[in-house]
Coordinates of C-alpha atoms in Angstrom, one line a residue:
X27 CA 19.0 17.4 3.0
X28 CA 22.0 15.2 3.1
X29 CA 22.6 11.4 4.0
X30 CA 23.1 12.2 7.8
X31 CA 19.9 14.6 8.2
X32 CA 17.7 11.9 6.2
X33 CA 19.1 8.8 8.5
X34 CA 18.4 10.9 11.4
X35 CA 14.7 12.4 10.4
X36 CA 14.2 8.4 10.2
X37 CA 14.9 7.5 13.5
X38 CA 12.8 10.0 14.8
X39 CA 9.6 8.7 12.6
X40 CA 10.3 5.4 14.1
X41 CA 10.3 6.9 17.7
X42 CA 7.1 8.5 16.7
X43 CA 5.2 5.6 14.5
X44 CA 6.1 3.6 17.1
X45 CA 3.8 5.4 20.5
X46 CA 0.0 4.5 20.8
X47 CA -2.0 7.9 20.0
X48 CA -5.3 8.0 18.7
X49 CA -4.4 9.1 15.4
X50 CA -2.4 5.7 15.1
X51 CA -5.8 4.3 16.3
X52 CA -7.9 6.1 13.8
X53 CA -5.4 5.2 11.3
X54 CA -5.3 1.7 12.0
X55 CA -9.2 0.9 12.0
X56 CA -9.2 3.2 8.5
X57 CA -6.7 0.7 7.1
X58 CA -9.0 -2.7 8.2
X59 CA -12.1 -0.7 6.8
X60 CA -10.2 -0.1 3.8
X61 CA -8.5 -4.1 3.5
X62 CA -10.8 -6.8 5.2
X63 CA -7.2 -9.1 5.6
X64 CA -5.7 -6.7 7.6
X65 CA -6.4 -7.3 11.1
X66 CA -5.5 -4.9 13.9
X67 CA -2.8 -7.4 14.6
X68 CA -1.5 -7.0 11.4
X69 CA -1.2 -3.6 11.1
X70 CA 0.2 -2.8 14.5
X71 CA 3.0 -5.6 13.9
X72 CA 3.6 -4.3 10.6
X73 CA 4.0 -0.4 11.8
X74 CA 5.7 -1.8 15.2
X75 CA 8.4 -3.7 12.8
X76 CA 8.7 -1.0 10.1
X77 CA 10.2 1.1 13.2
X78 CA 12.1 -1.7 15.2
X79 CA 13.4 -3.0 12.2
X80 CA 13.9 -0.2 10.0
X81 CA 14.1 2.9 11.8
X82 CA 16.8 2.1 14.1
X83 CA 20.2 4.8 13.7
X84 CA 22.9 2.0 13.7
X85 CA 20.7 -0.4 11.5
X86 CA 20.4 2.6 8.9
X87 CA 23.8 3.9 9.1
X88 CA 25.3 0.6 8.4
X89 CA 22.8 -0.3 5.6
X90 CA 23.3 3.2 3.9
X91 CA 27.0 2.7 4.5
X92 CA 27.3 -0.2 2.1
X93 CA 26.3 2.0 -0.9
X94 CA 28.5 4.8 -2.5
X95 CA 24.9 7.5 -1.5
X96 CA 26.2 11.1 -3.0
X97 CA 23.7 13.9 -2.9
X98 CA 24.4 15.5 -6.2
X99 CA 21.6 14.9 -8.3
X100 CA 18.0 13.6 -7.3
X101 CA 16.3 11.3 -10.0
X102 CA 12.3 10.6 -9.8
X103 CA 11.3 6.9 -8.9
X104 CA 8.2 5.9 -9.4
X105 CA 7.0 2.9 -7.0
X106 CA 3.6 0.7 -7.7
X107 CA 2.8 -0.7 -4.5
X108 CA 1.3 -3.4 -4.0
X109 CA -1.8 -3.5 -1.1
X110 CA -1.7 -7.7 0.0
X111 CA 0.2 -6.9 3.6
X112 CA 0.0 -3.8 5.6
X113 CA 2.3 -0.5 4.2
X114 CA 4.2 -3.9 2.2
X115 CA 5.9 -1.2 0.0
X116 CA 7.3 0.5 3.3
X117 CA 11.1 -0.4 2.1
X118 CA 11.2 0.9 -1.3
X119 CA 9.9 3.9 -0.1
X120 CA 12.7 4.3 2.7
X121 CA 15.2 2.8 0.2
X122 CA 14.6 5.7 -2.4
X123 CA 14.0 8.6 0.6
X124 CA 17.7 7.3 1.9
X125 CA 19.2 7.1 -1.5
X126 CA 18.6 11.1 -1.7
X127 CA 15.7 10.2 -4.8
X128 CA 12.1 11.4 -5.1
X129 CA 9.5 8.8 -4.5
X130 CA 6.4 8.7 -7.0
X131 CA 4.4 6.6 -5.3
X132 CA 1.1 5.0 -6.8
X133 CA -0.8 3.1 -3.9
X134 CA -2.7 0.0 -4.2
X135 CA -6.3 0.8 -3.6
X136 CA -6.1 -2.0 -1.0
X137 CA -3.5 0.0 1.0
X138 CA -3.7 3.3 0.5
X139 CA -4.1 4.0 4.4
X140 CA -0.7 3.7 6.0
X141 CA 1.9 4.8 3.8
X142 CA 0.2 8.7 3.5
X143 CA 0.2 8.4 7.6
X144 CA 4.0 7.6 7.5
X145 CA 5.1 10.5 5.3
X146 CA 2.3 12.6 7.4
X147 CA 4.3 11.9 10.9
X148 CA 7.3 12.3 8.7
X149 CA 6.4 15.5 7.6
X150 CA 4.8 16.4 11.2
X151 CA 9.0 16.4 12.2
X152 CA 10.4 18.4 9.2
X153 CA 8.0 19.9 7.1
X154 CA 10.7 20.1 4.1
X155 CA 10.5 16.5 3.5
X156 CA 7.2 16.6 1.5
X157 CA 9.6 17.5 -1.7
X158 CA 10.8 13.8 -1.2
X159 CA 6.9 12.3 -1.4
X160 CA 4.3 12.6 -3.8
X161 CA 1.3 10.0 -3.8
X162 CA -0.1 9.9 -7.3
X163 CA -3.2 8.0 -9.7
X164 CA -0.8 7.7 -12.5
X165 CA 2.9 7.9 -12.6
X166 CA 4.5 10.2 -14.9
X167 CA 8.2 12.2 -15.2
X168 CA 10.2 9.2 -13.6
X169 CA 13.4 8.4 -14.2
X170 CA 13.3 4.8 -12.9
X171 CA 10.7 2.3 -11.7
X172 CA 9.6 0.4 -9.3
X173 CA 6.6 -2.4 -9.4
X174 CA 5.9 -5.3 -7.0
X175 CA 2.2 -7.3 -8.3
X176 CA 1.0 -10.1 -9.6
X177 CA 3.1 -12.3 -11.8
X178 CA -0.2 -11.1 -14.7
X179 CA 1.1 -7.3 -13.5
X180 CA 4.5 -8.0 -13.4
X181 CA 4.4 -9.0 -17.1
X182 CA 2.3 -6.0 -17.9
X183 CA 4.8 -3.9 -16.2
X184 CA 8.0 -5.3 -17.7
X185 CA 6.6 -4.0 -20.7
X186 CA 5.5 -0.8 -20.3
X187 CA 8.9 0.4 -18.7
X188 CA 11.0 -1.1 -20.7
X189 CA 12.1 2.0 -21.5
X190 CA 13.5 2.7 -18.0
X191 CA 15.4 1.2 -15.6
X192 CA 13.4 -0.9 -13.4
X193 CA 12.8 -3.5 -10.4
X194 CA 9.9 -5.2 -10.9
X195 CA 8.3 -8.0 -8.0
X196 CA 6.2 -10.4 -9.2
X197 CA 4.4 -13.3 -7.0
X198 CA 6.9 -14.7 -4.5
X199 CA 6.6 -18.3 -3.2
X200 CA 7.1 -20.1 -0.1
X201 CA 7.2 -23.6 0.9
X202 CA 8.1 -25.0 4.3
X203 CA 8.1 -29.1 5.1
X204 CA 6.4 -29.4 8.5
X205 CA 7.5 -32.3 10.3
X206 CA 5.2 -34.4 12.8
X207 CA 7.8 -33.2 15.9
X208 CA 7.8 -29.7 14.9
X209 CA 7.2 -27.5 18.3
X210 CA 4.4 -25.0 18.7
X211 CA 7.0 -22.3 18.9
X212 CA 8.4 -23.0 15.9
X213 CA 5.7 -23.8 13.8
X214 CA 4.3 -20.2 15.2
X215 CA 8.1 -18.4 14.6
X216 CA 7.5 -19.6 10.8
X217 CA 3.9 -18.1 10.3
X218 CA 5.6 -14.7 11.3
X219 CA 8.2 -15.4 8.1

């Protein structure tokens, strides 16, 4: 499958992610059950954005086209994902998929719901794509890593793969100064940040 066929088997997910059905339903209440700080809210932005965002042919052809993608040889990533905001590790999943890799993909008991429903719709449009995704308990055969976690995780993980390249996330920070004239719009425009 080459760069083109992968951009365009994207585009079609997001078309798809992106309708109410009652599988997205089910999924949805599955992933609250599973994670009580989801909300349905949550969820639904996160798989609305994921497709608006993400999923969009011109947004992924000019992302991909910014990197020198070849298809000649496929490495193994292994991704840790971490479970604190709905299908959070969404991006390094599609990063690898559109790089041409194979994503090794350990999920966060906390969110373990909505990333197996992407590559399922995914899979639903070309069956051939399962070679690109394999959920896991333990990574192992990987050529590269990567972890997002706690900052207690992050150290633990800097360690044990040191002995492969690797992106590792620890805790990330944010701080905003609220001033008394701040407008209800934009104090709600910075609780969607």
């Amino acid at each position: 499958m080459n760069l083109e066929s992968r951009i365009q088997l994207m585009a079609k997910l997001g078309s798809r992610i992106q309708k109410p059905s009652e599988l997205r339903d089910e999924v949805i209440q599955k992933a609250i059950n599973r994670n009580p700080w989801f909300t349905k809210r949550s969820v639904n932005q996160a798989l609305d954005n994921i497709a608006g965002c993400f999923l969009d042919v011109e947004a992924l052809e000019r992302w991909s086209s910014a990197y020198d993608i070849r298809d000649t040889k496929r490495y193994t990533i292994g991704l840790i994902m971490a479970g604190n905001i709905p299908a959070v590790g969404f991006h390094d999943m599609l990063s690898v998929f559109i790089s041409g890799h194979i994503n090794q993909i350990k999920l966060s008991d906390k969110d373990n719901i909505l990333l197996p429903y992407v590559v399922e719709e995914l899979m639903a449009i070309n069956p051939d794509v399962s070679e690109y995704f394999h959920f896991v308990d333990r990574l192992k055969d990987y050529d590269a890593v990567i972890a997002t976690g706690s900052n207690t995780a992050g150290n633990y993980f800097e360690r044990y793969f040191s002995n492969v390249p690797h992106i590792i996330r620890k805790n990330m920070n944010g701080v905003a100064i609220i001033n008394k004239d701040i407008s209800d719009e934009d104090l709600e425009s910075l609780g969607h940040d």
